[in-house]
CSV table of C-alpha atoms in Angstrom, one decimal:
chain,number,residue,atom,x,y,z
A,1,MET,CA,0.6,2.3,-37.9
A,2,PRO,CA,1.7,-0.9,-36.1
A,3,GLY,CA,-0.2,-3.7,-36.7
A,4,GLN,CA,-2.8,-5.3,-34.0
A,5,CYS,CA,-1.6,-7.1,-30.8
A,6,ARG,CA,-3.9,-9.3,-28.7
A,7,GLU,CA,-2.8,-8.8,-25.3
A,8,VAL,CA,-1.4,-5.5,-23.7
A,9,ALA,CA,1.5,-5.0,-21.0
A,10,VAL,CA,0.8,-3.4,-17.7
A,11,THR,CA,3.9,-1.4,-17.4
A,12,GLY,CA,3.2,0.8,-14.4
A,13,LEU,CA,0.8,1.5,-11.6
A,14,GLY,CA,-0.2,4.8,-9.6
A,15,VAL,CA,-2.8,4.2,-6.9
A,16,ILE,CA,-4.3,6.9,-4.6
A,17,SER,CA,-6.8,5.1,-1.9
A,18,PRO,CA,-7.7,5.5,1.5
A,19,ALA,CA,-5.0,3.2,2.4
A,20,GLY,CA,-2.6,5.5,1.4
A,21,ILE,CA,-1.0,7.6,-1.5
A,22,GLY,CA,0.9,5.4,-3.9
A,23,ALA,CA,0.6,1.8,-5.3
A,24,ARG,CA,2.7,0.3,-2.2
A,25,ALA,CA,0.9,2.1,0.5
A,26,THR,CA,-2.3,0.6,-1.0
A,27,TRP,CA,-1.0,-2.8,-1.2
A,28,ASP,CA,0.4,-2.7,2.3
A,29,GLY,CA,-2.5,-1.1,3.9
A,30,LEU,CA,-4.8,-3.7,2.3
A,31,LEU,CA,-2.3,-6.8,3.6
A,32,THR,CA,-3.2,-5.3,7.4
A,33,GLY,CA,-6.6,-6.6,7.2
A,34,ARG,CA,-8.1,-3.2,8.6
A,35,SER,CA,-10.8,-1.1,7.3
A,36,THR,CA,-10.1,2.5,6.5
A,37,ALA,CA,-13.6,3.6,7.3
A,38,ALA,CA,-13.9,6.5,9.7
A,39,ARG,CA,-16.2,9.3,10.7
A,40,ASP,CA,-16.4,11.9,8.0
A,41,PRO,CA,-16.6,15.5,9.4
A,42,GLU,CA,-17.6,16.5,5.9
A,43,LEU,CA,-20.8,14.4,6.5
A,44,ALA,CA,-21.5,15.4,9.9
A,45,GLY,CA,-25.3,15.7,10.7
A,46,LEU,CA,-26.3,13.0,8.1
A,47,PRO,CA,-27.8,9.7,8.9
A,48,VAL,CA,-24.7,8.0,7.6
A,49,ASP,CA,-21.7,10.1,8.4
A,50,ILE,CA,-19.0,7.9,7.6
A,51,SER,CA,-16.6,7.2,4.8
A,52,CYS,CA,-13.2,6.3,3.6
A,53,ARG,CA,-11.0,9.0,3.0
A,54,VAL,CA,-7.7,9.5,1.3
A,55,PRO,CA,-5.5,10.6,4.1
A,56,ASP,CA,-3.1,13.7,3.7
A,57,PHE,CA,-4.3,14.5,0.5
A,58,ASP,CA,-3.2,18.1,-0.3
A,59,THR,CA,-3.7,19.1,-3.6
A,60,ALA,CA,-1.3,22.1,-3.5
A,61,ALA,CA,1.4,20.0,-1.8
A,62,LEU,CA,0.9,16.9,-4.0
A,63,VAL,CA,0.4,18.3,-7.3
A,64,GLY,CA,2.0,21.8,-7.1
A,65,ARG,CA,0.1,25.2,-6.7
A,66,LYS,CA,0.3,26.0,-10.1
A,67,ALA,CA,-1.9,23.4,-11.1
A,68,ALA,CA,-3.9,23.0,-7.6
A,69,TRP,CA,-5.8,26.4,-8.0
A,70,ARG,CA,-7.9,25.0,-11.1
A,71,LEU,CA,-8.3,21.1,-9.8
A,72,ASP,CA,-11.1,19.6,-8.2
A,73,ARG,CA,-10.2,16.9,-5.6
A,74,PHE,CA,-11.1,13.9,-8.2
A,75,VAL,CA,-9.2,15.5,-11.0
A,76,ALA,CA,-5.9,16.2,-8.8
A,77,MET,CA,-6.1,12.6,-7.7
A,78,ALA,CA,-6.4,11.4,-11.2
A,79,LEU,CA,-3.2,13.5,-12.1
A,80,LEU,CA,-1.1,12.5,-9.1
A,81,ALA,CA,-2.1,8.7,-10.0
A,82,ALA,CA,-0.9,9.4,-13.8
A,83,ARG,CA,2.3,11.1,-12.5
A,84,HIS,CA,3.1,7.6,-10.1
A,85,ALA,CA,2.2,5.5,-12.7
A,86,VAL,CA,4.5,7.1,-15.6
A,87,ALA,CA,7.1,7.2,-13.0
A,88,ASP,CA,6.7,3.7,-12.4
A,89,ALA,CA,6.8,2.6,-15.8
A,90,GLY,CA,10.0,4.2,-16.3
A,91,LEU,CA,8.6,6.3,-18.9
A,92,ASP,CA,10.1,9.6,-19.8
A,93,PRO,CA,7.5,11.9,-21.6
A,94,THR,CA,10.3,13.5,-23.4
A,95,ASP,CA,11.2,10.2,-25.1
A,96,TRP,CA,7.6,9.0,-26.4
A,97,ASP,CA,5.8,10.1,-29.4
A,98,PRO,CA,2.8,12.3,-27.7
A,99,ALA,CA,0.4,11.7,-30.4
A,100,ARG,CA,0.8,7.9,-29.9
A,101,VAL,CA,-0.1,8.4,-25.9
A,102,GLY,CA,-3.8,8.3,-25.2
A,103,VAL,CA,-5.5,8.6,-21.9
A,104,VAL,CA,-8.8,7.0,-21.0
A,105,MET,CA,-10.2,7.7,-17.5
A,106,GLY,CA,-13.4,6.5,-16.0
A,107,THR,CA,-15.5,8.7,-13.3
A,108,GLY,CA,-19.1,8.4,-11.9
A,109,THR,CA,-20.1,11.6,-10.6
A,110,GLY,CA,-17.3,14.2,-11.7
A,111,SER,CA,-17.3,17.2,-9.1
A,112,MET,CA,-20.6,17.5,-7.4
A,113,GLU,CA,-19.0,19.5,-4.8
A,114,ARG,CA,-18.2,22.2,-7.3
A,115,TYR,CA,-21.8,22.3,-8.7
A,116,VAL,CA,-23.2,22.6,-5.3
A,117,GLY,CA,-20.9,25.5,-4.3
A,118,GLU,CA,-21.7,27.6,-7.5
A,119,PHE,CA,-25.3,26.8,-7.1
A,120,ALA,CA,-25.5,28.5,-3.8
A,121,LYS,CA,-24.3,31.6,-5.3
A,122,LEU,CA,-27.1,31.4,-7.7
A,123,ALA,CA,-29.6,30.8,-4.9
A,124,ALA,CA,-28.3,33.9,-3.4
A,125,GLY,CA,-29.2,36.0,-6.2
A,126,ARG,CA,-25.4,36.5,-7.3
A,127,PRO,CA,-25.1,34.7,-10.8
A,128,LEU,CA,-22.2,37.2,-11.7
A,129,ASP,CA,-20.1,35.6,-8.9
A,130,ILE,CA,-20.2,32.1,-10.4
A,131,SER,CA,-16.9,30.9,-11.5
A,132,PRO,CA,-15.9,30.8,-15.1
A,133,LEU,CA,-14.2,27.5,-14.3
A,134,ALA,CA,-17.5,25.8,-12.7
A,135,ILE,CA,-17.6,23.7,-15.6
A,136,THR,CA,-14.2,23.1,-16.6
A,137,ARG,CA,-13.2,22.2,-13.0
A,138,SER,CA,-15.8,19.6,-12.4
A,139,VAL,CA,-17.1,18.0,-15.7
A,140,PRO,CA,-16.2,14.3,-16.0
A,141,ASN,CA,-13.9,14.3,-18.9
A,142,MET,CA,-11.3,16.8,-16.8
A,143,ALA,CA,-9.5,13.9,-15.4
A,144,ALA,CA,-8.2,12.7,-18.7
A,145,ALA,CA,-7.7,16.2,-20.0
A,146,GLU,CA,-5.6,17.4,-17.4
A,147,ILE,CA,-3.3,14.3,-17.3
A,148,ALA,CA,-2.8,14.8,-20.9
A,149,LEU,CA,-1.9,18.6,-20.3
A,150,ASP,CA,0.3,17.7,-17.5
A,151,LEU,CA,2.3,15.2,-19.7
A,152,THR,CA,1.8,16.9,-23.1
A,153,VAL,CA,0.3,14.0,-24.7
A,154,THR,CA,-2.0,14.4,-27.7
A,155,GLY,CA,-3.4,11.0,-28.7
A,156,PRO,CA,-7.2,10.0,-28.1
A,157,ASN,CA,-8.3,11.2,-25.0
A,158,PHE,CA,-11.8,10.0,-23.6
A,159,ALA,CA,-13.8,9.9,-20.2
A,160,VAL,CA,-16.0,6.9,-19.6
A,161,SER,CA,-18.9,6.7,-17.3
A,162,THR,CA,-20.4,3.5,-16.5
A,163,ALA,CA,-21.2,4.5,-13.0
A,164,CYS,CA,-19.2,2.1,-10.8
A,165,ALA,CA,-17.9,-0.1,-13.5
A,166,SER,CA,-16.2,3.2,-15.1
A,167,GLY,CA,-12.5,2.6,-14.1
A,168,SER,CA,-13.1,-1.3,-15.5
A,169,SER,CA,-14.4,0.1,-18.7
A,170,ALA,CA,-11.6,2.7,-19.0
A,171,LEU,CA,-9.2,0.1,-19.0
A,172,GLY,CA,-11.1,-2.2,-21.5
A,173,ILE,CA,-11.4,1.0,-24.0
A,174,ALA,CA,-7.8,1.4,-23.5
A,175,ARG,CA,-6.7,-1.8,-24.2
A,176,ASP,CA,-8.8,-1.7,-27.6
A,177,LEU,CA,-6.6,1.4,-28.5
A,178,LEU,CA,-3.7,-0.5,-28.2
A,179,ARG,CA,-4.8,-3.6,-29.7
A,180,SER,CA,-6.1,-1.8,-32.8
A,181,GLY,CA,-2.6,0.0,-33.2
A,182,THR,CA,-4.0,3.3,-32.5
A,183,CYS,CA,-1.7,3.9,-29.6
A,184,ASP,CA,1.6,2.6,-28.3
A,185,ILE,CA,0.9,3.7,-24.7
A,186,VAL,CA,-2.5,4.4,-23.0
A,187,LEU,CA,-2.9,5.8,-19.2
A,188,ALA,CA,-6.0,4.5,-18.0
A,189,GLY,CA,-8.1,4.1,-14.9
A,190,GLY,CA,-10.5,6.0,-13.0
A,191,ALA,CA,-10.8,8.8,-10.3
A,192,GLU,CA,-13.7,9.8,-8.1
A,193,SER,CA,-14.2,11.8,-5.0
A,194,ALA,CA,-18.0,11.5,-4.2
A,195,ARG,CA,-17.6,11.8,-0.3
A,196,HIS,CA,-20.0,14.6,-0.5
A,197,PRO,CA,-23.3,15.1,1.4
A,198,ILE,CA,-25.5,14.9,-1.4
A,199,PRO,CA,-24.2,11.5,-2.8
A,200,ALA,CA,-24.1,10.1,0.8
A,201,ALA,CA,-27.9,11.3,1.5
A,202,CYS,CA,-28.7,9.7,-2.0
A,203,PHE,CA,-27.1,6.4,-1.6
A,204,HIS,CA,-28.5,6.3,2.1
A,205,ARG,CA,-32.0,6.9,0.7
A,206,MET,CA,-31.5,4.2,-2.0
A,207,GLY,CA,-30.6,2.0,1.0
A,208,ALA,CA,-27.1,1.1,-0.6
A,209,LEU,CA,-25.2,2.4,2.6
A,210,SER,CA,-24.2,0.4,5.3
A,211,THR,CA,-26.0,2.0,8.4
A,212,ARG,CA,-23.7,0.4,11.0
A,213,THR,CA,-22.3,4.0,11.8
A,214,ALA,CA,-21.6,3.1,15.5
A,215,ASP,CA,-18.9,0.7,14.3
A,216,PRO,CA,-17.2,2.5,10.9
A,217,ALA,CA,-14.5,0.1,10.5
A,218,GLY,CA,-17.0,-2.7,10.8
A,219,ALA,CA,-19.7,-1.4,8.5
A,220,CYS,CA,-18.9,-2.6,4.9
A,221,ARG,CA,-19.2,-6.7,5.1
A,222,PRO,CA,-18.8,-7.8,1.5
A,223,PHE,CA,-20.4,-11.4,1.0
A,224,ASP,CA,-21.1,-11.6,4.7
A,225,ALA,CA,-24.6,-13.0,6.0
A,226,ALA,CA,-24.8,-9.5,8.1
A,227,ARG,CA,-24.0,-7.4,5.2
A,228,ASP,CA,-26.2,-4.1,5.2
A,229,GLY,CA,-24.4,-1.8,2.5
A,230,PHE,CA,-21.1,0.0,1.4
A,231,VAL,CA,-19.2,2.9,2.8
A,232,LEU,CA,-18.4,5.7,0.3
A,233,SER,CA,-15.0,6.2,-0.7
A,234,GLU,CA,-12.8,8.1,-3.1
A,235,GLY,CA,-9.3,7.5,-4.7
A,236,ALA,CA,-8.0,7.2,-8.1
A,237,ALA,CA,-5.8,4.6,-10.2
A,238,VAL,CA,-4.2,4.8,-13.3
A,239,LEU,CA,-2.4,2.0,-15.4
A,240,VAL,CA,-0.1,2.4,-17.9
A,241,LEU,CA,-1.0,0.0,-20.5
A,242,GLU,CA,1.4,-0.5,-23.5
A,243,ARG,CA,1.9,-2.4,-26.7
A,244,PRO,CA,4.0,-5.4,-25.8
A,245,ALA,CA,6.6,-4.6,-28.7
A,246,HIS,CA,6.7,-1.0,-27.4
A,247,ALA,CA,7.5,-2.2,-23.9
A,248,GLN,CA,10.0,-5.0,-25.3
A,249,ALA,CA,11.9,-1.9,-27.4
A,250,ARG,CA,12.3,0.3,-24.5
A,251,GLY,CA,13.4,-2.4,-22.0
A,252,ALA,CA,10.3,-2.1,-19.8
A,253,ARG,CA,9.6,-5.4,-17.6
A,254,PRO,CA,5.8,-5.7,-17.6
A,255,ARG,CA,4.0,-6.1,-14.2
A,256,ALA,CA,1.2,-8.3,-15.9
A,257,HIS,CA,-0.7,-8.5,-19.1
A,258,LEU,CA,-4.2,-7.5,-19.7
A,259,VAL,CA,-5.4,-10.3,-21.8
A,260,GLY,CA,-9.3,-10.0,-21.6
A,261,TYR,CA,-12.0,-7.4,-21.4
A,262,GLY,CA,-16.0,-8.0,-21.5
A,263,ALA,CA,-18.5,-5.7,-21.1
A,264,SER,CA,-22.4,-6.1,-20.9
A,265,CYS,CA,-25.7,-4.2,-19.5
A,266,ASP,CA,-28.4,-5.9,-17.5
A,267,ALA,CA,-31.1,-3.7,-19.2
A,268,TYR,CA,-33.0,-5.0,-16.2
A,269,HIS,CA,-33.3,-1.7,-13.8
A,270,TYR,CA,-31.9,1.5,-13.6
A,271,ALA,CA,-30.1,0.6,-10.0
A,272,ALA,CA,-30.8,-2.8,-8.9
A,273,PRO,CA,-28.7,-5.6,-10.5
A,274,ASP,CA,-30.4,-8.5,-12.3
A,275,PRO,CA,-30.9,-10.6,-9.3
A,276,ASP,CA,-29.6,-13.8,-11.3
A,277,GLY,CA,-26.4,-11.9,-12.4
A,278,ARG,CA,-27.0,-12.6,-16.0
A,279,GLY,CA,-25.4,-9.3,-17.0
A,280,ALA,CA,-22.1,-9.8,-14.8
A,281,ALA,CA,-21.9,-13.4,-15.9
A,282,ALA,CA,-22.2,-12.3,-19.5
A,283,ALA,CA,-19.2,-9.7,-19.1
A,284,LEU,CA,-17.1,-12.1,-17.3
A,285,THR,CA,-17.9,-15.1,-20.1
A,286,ALA,CA,-16.9,-12.4,-22.9
A,287,ALA,CA,-13.7,-11.5,-20.9
A,288,LEU,CA,-12.5,-15.1,-20.7
A,289,ALA,CA,-13.4,-15.9,-24.1
A,290,ASP,CA,-11.4,-12.8,-25.3
A,291,ALA,CA,-8.5,-13.8,-23.1
A,292,GLY,CA,-8.6,-17.3,-24.9
A,293,ALA,CA,-9.2,-18.7,-21.2
A,294,VAL,CA,-11.4,-21.3,-19.6
A,295,PRO,CA,-12.7,-20.8,-16.1
A,296,GLY,CA,-10.3,-23.3,-14.8
A,297,ASP,CA,-7.6,-20.8,-15.7
A,298,ILE,CA,-8.7,-18.1,-13.3
A,299,ASP,CA,-6.9,-18.4,-9.9
A,300,HIS,CA,-8.6,-15.8,-8.1
A,301,ILE,CA,-11.4,-13.2,-8.5
A,302,ASN,CA,-11.5,-9.5,-7.4
A,303,ALA,CA,-15.3,-9.3,-7.0
A,304,HIS,CA,-17.1,-6.2,-7.0
A,305,GLY,CA,-18.3,-7.0,-3.6
A,306,THR,CA,-20.2,-3.9,-2.4
A,307,GLY,CA,-21.6,-5.5,0.5
A,308,THR,CA,-25.1,-4.4,-0.5
A,309,ARG,CA,-27.6,-7.6,-0.1
A,310,ARG,CA,-28.6,-7.4,-3.7
A,311,ASN,CA,-25.1,-6.6,-5.3
A,312,ASP,CA,-23.5,-9.6,-3.4
A,313,LEU,CA,-26.2,-12.3,-4.0
A,314,ALA,CA,-26.4,-11.4,-7.5
A,315,GLU,CA,-22.7,-11.4,-7.8
A,316,ALA,CA,-22.4,-14.7,-6.4
A,317,LYS,CA,-25.0,-16.2,-8.7
A,318,ALA,CA,-23.0,-14.7,-11.8
A,319,LEU,CA,-19.8,-16.3,-10.5
A,320,HIS,CA,-21.3,-19.9,-10.0
A,321,SER,CA,-22.9,-19.7,-13.3
A,322,VAL,CA,-19.7,-18.9,-15.1
A,323,PHE,CA,-17.3,-21.1,-12.7
A,324,PRO,CA,-18.1,-24.7,-12.4
A,325,ALA,CA,-15.9,-24.5,-9.1
A,326,PRO,CA,-15.2,-20.6,-8.5
A,327,PRO,CA,-11.9,-19.7,-7.4
A,328,ALA,CA,-10.9,-17.7,-4.5
A,329,VAL,CA,-12.8,-14.4,-4.3
A,330,THR,CA,-11.9,-11.2,-2.7
A,331,SER,CA,-13.7,-7.7,-2.3
A,332,LEU,CA,-11.7,-4.8,-1.2
A,333,LYS,CA,-14.8,-2.7,-0.3
A,334,GLY,CA,-14.7,-4.0,3.3
A,335,ALA,CA,-11.1,-2.1,3.2
A,336,LEU,CA,-11.3,0.7,1.1
A,337,GLY,CA,-15.0,1.4,0.7
A,338,HIS,CA,-16.7,2.0,-2.8
A,339,ALA,CA,-14.9,4.9,-4.7
A,340,ILE,CA,-17.5,4.5,-7.3
A,341,GLY,CA,-15.9,5.4,-10.7
A,342,ALA,CA,-12.4,5.0,-9.2
A,343,ALA,CA,-13.2,1.4,-7.8
A,344,GLY,CA,-12.6,-0.6,-10.8
A,345,ALA,CA,-9.1,1.0,-11.5
A,346,ILE,CA,-8.1,0.8,-8.0
A,347,GLU,CA,-9.1,-3.0,-7.9
A,348,ALA,CA,-7.5,-3.7,-11.4
A,349,ALA,CA,-4.3,-2.3,-10.0
A,350,VAL,CA,-4.7,-4.4,-6.8
A,351,THR,CA,-5.2,-7.4,-8.9
A,352,VAL,CA,-1.9,-6.7,-10.9
A,353,MET,CA,0.0,-6.7,-7.7
A,354,SER,CA,-1.8,-9.8,-6.5
A,355,LEU,CA,-0.7,-11.7,-9.5
A,356,GLN,CA,2.9,-10.4,-9.0
A,357,ARG,CA,3.0,-11.3,-5.4
A,358,ASP,CA,1.2,-14.6,-5.4
A,359,THR,CA,-0.9,-13.1,-2.8
A,360,VAL,CA,-4.9,-12.3,-2.5
A,361,PRO,CA,-5.6,-9.6,0.0
A,362,PRO,CA,-8.4,-10.2,2.4
A,363,THR,CA,-11.9,-9.2,2.4
A,364,VAL,CA,-12.2,-7.2,5.3
A,365,ASN,CA,-15.0,-7.8,7.9
A,366,HIS,CA,-15.9,-10.8,6.3
A,367,GLU,CA,-17.2,-13.3,9.2
A,368,ASP,CA,-20.0,-15.9,7.9
A,369,THR,CA,-20.6,-16.2,4.3
A,370,ASP,CA,-24.2,-16.1,3.5
A,371,LEU,CA,-25.1,-19.4,2.9
A,372,ASP,CA,-27.0,-18.3,-0.4
A,373,ILE,CA,-23.7,-17.1,-1.7
A,374,ASP,CA,-21.4,-20.1,-0.9
A,375,LEU,CA,-18.0,-19.0,-2.3
A,376,ASP,CA,-14.6,-19.4,-1.1
A,377,ILE,CA,-13.9,-16.3,0.3
A,378,VAL,CA,-10.3,-14.8,1.2
A,379,ALA,CA,-11.4,-13.5,4.6
A,380,LYS,CA,-9.5,-11.5,7.4
A,381,VAL,CA,-6.0,-12.4,6.2
A,382,PRO,CA,-4.2,-12.6,2.8
A,383,ARG,CA,-3.8,-15.5,1.1
A,384,THR,CA,-0.8,-16.8,-0.3
A,385,THR,CA,-1.5,-18.8,-3.6
A,386,ALA,CA,0.2,-19.6,-6.9
A,387,GLN,CA,-1.4,-17.6,-9.7
A,388,SER,CA,-1.1,-17.0,-13.2
A,389,ALA,CA,-4.2,-15.5,-14.1
A,390,ALA,CA,-6.8,-13.5,-12.4
A,391,ALA,CA,-10.2,-11.5,-13.0
A,392,SER,CA,-11.5,-8.5,-11.8
A,393,LEU,CA,-15.4,-7.6,-12.2
A,394,SER,CA,-17.1,-4.4,-11.6
A,395,ILE,CA,-20.9,-3.9,-11.8
A,396,GLY,CA,-22.7,-0.1,-12.0
A,397,PHE,CA,-25.8,1.3,-11.4
A,398,GLY,CA,-27.7,1.2,-14.7
A,399,GLY,CA,-26.9,-2.3,-15.3
A,400,GLN,CA,-23.5,-1.6,-17.0
A,401,ASN,CA,-20.8,-4.5,-16.3
A,402,ALA,CA,-17.1,-4.6,-17.2
A,403,ALA,CA,-14.8,-7.5,-16.4
A,404,LEU,CA,-10.9,-7.8,-16.9
A,405,VAL,CA,-8.6,-10.6,-17.3
A,406,PHE,CA,-5.0,-10.3,-16.1
A,407,ARG,CA,-2.1,-12.6,-16.7
A,408,SER,CA,1.4,-13.1,-14.9
A,409,ALA,CA,4.0,-11.6,-16.8
B,1,MET,CA,2.6,49.5,-1.4
B,2,SER,CA,-0.9,49.8,-0.6
B,3,THR,CA,-3.1,47.3,1.1
B,4,SER,CA,-4.8,46.4,-2.1
B,5,THR,CA,-1.6,45.9,-4.0
B,6,GLU,CA,-0.5,43.4,-1.1
B,7,LEU,CA,-3.6,41.8,-1.4
B,8,ILE,CA,-3.5,41.0,-5.1
B,9,THR,CA,0.3,40.2,-4.8
B,10,SER,CA,-0.5,37.8,-2.1
B,11,THR,CA,-3.5,36.2,-4.0
B,12,LEU,CA,-1.2,36.1,-7.1
B,13,THR,CA,1.9,34.2,-5.3
B,14,GLU,CA,-0.4,32.0,-3.1
B,15,THR,CA,-3.0,30.9,-5.6
B,16,PHE,CA,-0.9,30.7,-9.0
B,17,ASP,CA,2.5,29.7,-7.4
B,18,LEU,CA,4.1,32.7,-8.9
B,19,ASP,CA,7.5,33.9,-8.0
B,20,PRO,CA,7.3,36.8,-5.6
B,21,ALA,CA,10.1,38.4,-7.0
B,22,GLU,CA,8.4,38.4,-10.3
B,23,VAL,CA,5.0,40.0,-8.6
B,24,THR,CA,5.9,43.6,-9.0
B,25,PRO,CA,3.3,46.3,-9.1
B,26,GLU,CA,4.1,47.5,-12.6
B,27,ARG,CA,3.6,43.9,-14.1
B,28,THR,CA,0.3,43.3,-16.1
B,29,PHE,CA,-1.5,40.1,-15.5
B,30,GLU,CA,-0.8,38.9,-19.1
B,31,ASP,CA,2.8,39.4,-18.2
B,32,LEU,CA,2.5,37.2,-15.3
B,33,GLY,CA,1.2,34.4,-17.5
B,34,LEU,CA,-2.5,34.5,-16.4
B,35,ASP,CA,-5.4,33.9,-18.9
B,36,SER,CA,-8.8,35.8,-19.1
B,37,LEU,CA,-10.4,32.9,-17.0
B,38,ALA,CA,-7.6,33.0,-14.4
B,39,LEU,CA,-8.2,36.7,-14.1
B,40,VAL,CA,-11.8,36.2,-13.4
B,41,GLU,CA,-11.2,33.5,-11.0
B,42,MET,CA,-8.5,36.0,-9.1
B,43,GLY,CA,-11.3,38.6,-9.2
B,44,LEU,CA,-13.6,36.3,-7.5
B,45,MET,CA,-11.1,35.3,-4.9
B,46,LEU,CA,-10.4,39.1,-4.3
B,47,GLN,CA,-14.0,39.9,-4.0
B,48,GLU,CA,-14.4,37.1,-1.3
B,49,ARG,CA,-11.7,39.0,0.7
B,50,THR,CA,-13.0,42.5,0.2
B,51,GLY,CA,-16.6,42.4,-1.1
B,52,ILE,CA,-15.4,44.7,-3.9
B,53,SER,CA,-17.0,43.6,-7.2
B,54,LEU,CA,-14.3,43.3,-10.1
B,55,GLU,CA,-15.8,42.9,-13.5
B,56,ASP,CA,-14.1,43.2,-17.1
B,57,VAL,CA,-10.7,43.8,-15.9
B,58,PRO,CA,-8.5,43.4,-19.2
B,59,LEU,CA,-5.6,41.2,-19.0
B,60,GLN,CA,-3.2,44.1,-19.8
B,61,THR,CA,-4.1,45.7,-16.3
B,62,SER,CA,-1.2,46.0,-14.1
B,63,ILE,CA,-1.4,45.2,-10.4
B,64,GLU,CA,-1.2,48.7,-9.5
B,65,GLU,CA,-3.8,49.7,-11.8
B,66,LEU,CA,-6.3,47.2,-10.4
B,67,ALA,CA,-5.3,48.2,-7.0
B,68,ALA,CA,-6.2,51.4,-7.7
B,69,LEU,CA,-9.5,50.4,-9.1
B,70,MET,CA,-10.3,48.6,-6.0
B,71,ASP,CA,-9.3,51.9,-3.7
B,72,ALA,CA,-11.6,53.9,-5.6
B,73,GLN,CA,-14.4,51.2,-5.2
B,74,ASP,CA,-13.8,50.7,-1.8
B,75,ALA,CA,-13.8,54.7,-1.4
B,76,ASP,CA,-17.1,54.7,-3.3
B,77,SER,CA,-18.7,52.2,-1.0
B,78,ALA,CA,-17.5,54.1,2.3
B,79,LEU,CA,-19.3,57.2,0.8
B,80,PHE,CA,-22.3,55.4,0.2
B,81,ALA,CA,-22.2,53.6,3.5
B,82,ALA,CA,-21.4,56.8,5.5
B,83,PRO,CA,-25.1,58.1,6.0
B,84,HIS,CA,-26.1,54.9,7.4
B,85,SER,CA,-23.1,53.7,9.5
B,86,GLY,CA,-22.6,57.1,11.0
B,87,ALA,CA,-25.9,57.3,12.5
């Protein structure tokens, strides 16, 4: 077994987001500075009937009918993102040792849609009509399992569920599988499609969703003084993480390196973040230490930035406590909404692209920074700035936090 | 080809991406590469379309055998329904 390594190479990206299908489509969409939020017919009749939806996601057309019949939407998105990432990395599955390839995927909810549909049969007194695939189609581990099945990889295979930090946590755990020498390659990220009336109604009742429904595109306003919540979203991202020696041996050119990971739990409240941001700060501090970096090394932070009053204030406190002079901050949630368990992975992929292009995408809908937040928010338009390192922070219900540090390749 | 045979065939080709040339009436579901879970799922799809309940169909059943089973159940349903619907 190969020895340990400190950093890992990011050699491929696959992103499915409301800005489009593909990493390039997502990046280009973000640079337009426009929100993807719109009225969602599937949420009709609810107090909040807007979402950010992946456009033109036809499962059968995109992943093939042979697989589509048993894949729920979040699994199909994960599968397509994985295929994109493998192709982007220039990997040929016939060339790798399948036992040395792992998969780690994060998701927050799995597929509520499937359970609700099947429950309706039970409620109607038809228990024998419940699909034998009700479980295998919808449980959280199926994103990772179906990726392995599709690519015939037999290494460690995990699902990670840390609510809105799931995608970031998955990347950190994948990093550890490479660092320890357990794997040569790990496909890691997150997938979620929680644009369903139950999570929509639930998040609304929690006070987490923006109620600016008359103006969907202007609804989610991260770090803005007038913020009132997030917009539900969906999507998936998979990153190909690889041991640097393995990438080098096959002549792959990394897009960036994942050099630091930190995780923590607030242990404060089941939904609200610690108001002082102590857990988020601990995750960031751990990620910096893991990377062997000091705060001044970080050129930009891809923040969690949900646009809820509590998250953004707590997160700002965390950033101020870790960084004597916080670097440029952006939140993608104004543009892409909040894809729950996929959000951290999509944001990590965008952070990698940001480093490659020395460009920080804008925080859509950010007009006036809350005085209590006082951060250098990259607002409205992209900012071109030389970067050598960036951090991506995710904060989940349950107080679960994850931070990642990437360096330019 | 009976209506039931056509319905089974179209469900197989549309849902499982099978080559229509391969989906001939004498083929069994096992021949066509379905597993037991896929077969139950297909039965539920057919039930949604026809109202006919299909349980415990073996994988070794051919398309034409299942079609015959469906046609027989359909006839039974019609017989039971007749006294009421004919009033």
